[in-house]
Amino acid sequence: MKLYEKIQYCRKTAEMSQEMFAEKLSVSRQSVSKWETGTAAPDLDNLVAIARLFGVTTDWLLMED
């Protein structure tokens, strides 16, 4: 899986809408949408926040399977 697929997988597994996810990270829903389509990638701070939120490592998020 690629980064954008893992972000979407984690969010859906947590039964969280894009809006809820965006609020928790203090970003726009549009940013989340771009991350999940691979149009853009989260910056380092947001990547760390995503890992903490979902209880995964940044290594797991960044390494392609």
JSON list of C-alpha atoms in Angstrom, two decimals:
[
{"chain": "A", "resi": 1, "resn": "MET", "atom": "CA", "xyz": [0.00, 0.00, 0.00]},
{"chain": "A", "resi": 2, "resn": "LYS", "atom": "CA", "xyz": [1.09, 3.53, -0.67]},
{"chain": "A", "resi": 3, "resn": "LEU", "atom": "CA", "xyz": [0.92, 6.39, 1.84]},
{"chain": "A", "resi": 4, "resn": "TYR", "atom": "CA", "xyz": [-2.38, 7.74, 0.55]},
{"chain": "A", "resi": 5, "resn": "GLU", "atom": "CA", "xyz": [-3.96, 4.28, 0.71]},
{"chain": "A", "resi": 6, "resn": "LYS", "atom": "CA", "xyz": [-2.77, 3.78, 4.28]},
{"chain": "A", "resi": 7, "resn": "ILE", "atom": "CA", "xyz": [-4.17, 7.14, 5.40]},
{"chain": "A", "resi": 8, "resn": "GLN", "atom": "CA", "xyz": [-7.55, 6.30, 3.93]},
{"chain": "A", "resi": 9, "resn": "TYR", "atom": "CA", "xyz": [-7.42, 2.76, 5.36]},
{"chain": "A", "resi": 10, "resn": "CYS", "atom": "CA", "xyz": [-6.67, 4.03, 8.87]},
{"chain": "A", "resi": 11, "resn": "ARG", "atom": "CA", "xyz": [-9.39, 6.66, 8.73]},
{"chain": "A", "resi": 12, "resn": "LYS", "atom": "CA", "xyz": [-12.03, 4.22, 7.49]},
{"chain": "A", "resi": 13, "resn": "THR", "atom": "CA", "xyz": [-10.98, 1.54, 9.97]},
{"chain": "A", "resi": 14, "resn": "ALA", "atom": "CA", "xyz": [-11.46, 4.12, 12.73]},
{"chain": "A", "resi": 15, "resn": "GLU", "atom": "CA", "xyz": [-14.91, 4.86, 11.26]},
{"chain": "A", "resi": 16, "resn": "MET", "atom": "CA", "xyz": [-13.98, 8.51, 10.95]},
{"chain": "A", "resi": 17, "resn": "SER", "atom": "CA", "xyz": [-15.27, 10.87, 8.28]},
{"chain": "A", "resi": 18, "resn": "GLN", "atom": "CA", "xyz": [-12.89, 13.11, 6.39]},
{"chain": "A", "resi": 19, "resn": "GLU", "atom": "CA", "xyz": [-14.39, 16.04, 8.28]},
{"chain": "A", "resi": 20, "resn": "MET", "atom": "CA", "xyz": [-13.76, 14.46, 11.68]},
{"chain": "A", "resi": 21, "resn": "PHE", "atom": "CA", "xyz": [-10.21, 13.49, 10.69]},
{"chain": "A", "resi": 22, "resn": "ALA", "atom": "CA", "xyz": [-9.51, 17.01, 9.43]},
{"chain": "A", "resi": 23, "resn": "GLU", "atom": "CA", "xyz": [-10.80, 18.54, 12.67]},
{"chain": "A", "resi": 24, "resn": "LYS", "atom": "CA", "xyz": [-8.55, 16.32, 14.79]},
{"chain": "A", "resi": 25, "resn": "LEU", "atom": "CA", "xyz": [-5.51, 17.44, 12.79]},
{"chain": "A", "resi": 26, "resn": "SER", "atom": "CA", "xyz": [-6.62, 21.08, 12.43]},
{"chain": "A", "resi": 27, "resn": "VAL", "atom": "CA", "xyz": [-6.49, 20.92, 8.63]},
{"chain": "A", "resi": 28, "resn": "SER", "atom": "CA", "xyz": [-9.14, 21.34, 5.96]},
{"chain": "A", "resi": 29, "resn": "ARG", "atom": "CA", "xyz": [-11.24, 18.48, 4.65]},
{"chain": "A", "resi": 30, "resn": "GLN", "atom": "CA", "xyz": [-9.85, 19.34, 1.22]},
{"chain": "A", "resi": 31, "resn": "SER", "atom": "CA", "xyz": [-6.33, 18.61, 2.52]},
{"chain": "A", "resi": 32, "resn": "VAL", "atom": "CA", "xyz": [-7.46, 15.20, 3.76]},
{"chain": "A", "resi": 33, "resn": "SER", "atom": "CA", "xyz": [-9.09, 14.52, 0.40]},
{"chain": "A", "resi": 34, "resn": "LYS", "atom": "CA", "xyz": [-5.87, 15.39, -1.43]},
{"chain": "A", "resi": 35, "resn": "TRP", "atom": "CA", "xyz": [-3.85, 13.16, 0.89]},
{"chain": "A", "resi": 36, "resn": "GLU", "atom": "CA", "xyz": [-6.23, 10.25, 0.28]},
{"chain": "A", "resi": 37, "resn": "THR", "atom": "CA", "xyz": [-6.12, 10.59, -3.49]},
{"chain": "A", "resi": 38, "resn": "GLY", "atom": "CA", "xyz": [-2.36, 11.00, -3.64]},
{"chain": "A", "resi": 39, "resn": "THR", "atom": "CA", "xyz": [-2.65, 14.51, -5.09]},
{"chain": "A", "resi": 40, "resn": "ALA", "atom": "CA", "xyz": [-0.71, 15.89, -2.11]},
{"chain": "A", "resi": 41, "resn": "ALA", "atom": "CA", "xyz": [1.13, 14.46, 0.88]},
{"chain": "A", "resi": 42, "resn": "PRO", "atom": "CA", "xyz": [0.96, 15.58, 4.51]},
{"chain": "A", "resi": 43, "resn": "ASP", "atom": "CA", "xyz": [3.91, 17.55, 5.82]},
{"chain": "A", "resi": 44, "resn": "LEU", "atom": "CA", "xyz": [6.13, 16.03, 8.51]},
{"chain": "A", "resi": 45, "resn": "ASP", "atom": "CA", "xyz": [4.15, 17.48, 11.44]},
{"chain": "A", "resi": 46, "resn": "ASN", "atom": "CA", "xyz": [0.88, 16.13, 10.07]},
{"chain": "A", "resi": 47, "resn": "LEU", "atom": "CA", "xyz": [2.47, 12.78, 9.27]},
{"chain": "A", "resi": 48, "resn": "VAL", "atom": "CA", "xyz": [3.54, 12.44, 12.91]},
{"chain": "A", "resi": 49, "resn": "ALA", "atom": "CA", "xyz": [0.06, 13.52, 14.07]},
{"chain": "A", "resi": 50, "resn": "ILE", "atom": "CA", "xyz": [-1.57, 10.92, 11.79]},
{"chain": "A", "resi": 51, "resn": "ALA", "atom": "CA", "xyz": [0.68, 8.18, 13.17]},
{"chain": "A", "resi": 52, "resn": "ARG", "atom": "CA", "xyz": [-0.13, 9.15, 16.76]},
{"chain": "A", "resi": 53, "resn": "LEU", "atom": "CA", "xyz": [-3.85, 9.44, 16.09]},
{"chain": "A", "resi": 54, "resn": "PHE", "atom": "CA", "xyz": [-4.07, 5.95, 14.61]},
{"chain": "A", "resi": 55, "resn": "GLY", "atom": "CA", "xyz": [-1.44, 4.27, 16.79]},
{"chain": "A", "resi": 56, "resn": "VAL", "atom": "CA", "xyz": [0.88, 3.39, 13.92]},
{"chain": "A", "resi": 57, "resn": "THR", "atom": "CA", "xyz": [4.48, 4.30, 13.20]},
{"chain": "A", "resi": 58, "resn": "THR", "atom": "CA", "xyz": [5.64, 6.84, 10.67]},
{"chain": "A", "resi": 59, "resn": "ASP", "atom": "CA", "xyz": [7.80, 4.06, 9.23]},
{"chain": "A", "resi": 60, "resn": "TRP", "atom": "CA", "xyz": [4.70, 1.98, 8.52]},
{"chain": "A", "resi": 61, "resn": "LEU", "atom": "CA", "xyz": [2.98, 4.94, 6.88]},
{"chain": "A", "resi": 62, "resn": "LEU", "atom": "CA", "xyz": [5.95, 5.77, 4.66]},
{"chain": "A", "resi": 63, "resn": "MET", "atom": "CA", "xyz": [7.13, 2.28, 3.68]},
{"chain": "A", "resi": 64, "resn": "GLU", "atom": "CA", "xyz": [5.39, 0.85, 0.63]},
{"chain": "A", "resi": 65, "resn": "ASP", "atom": "CA", "xyz": [4.27, -2.74, 0.92]}
]
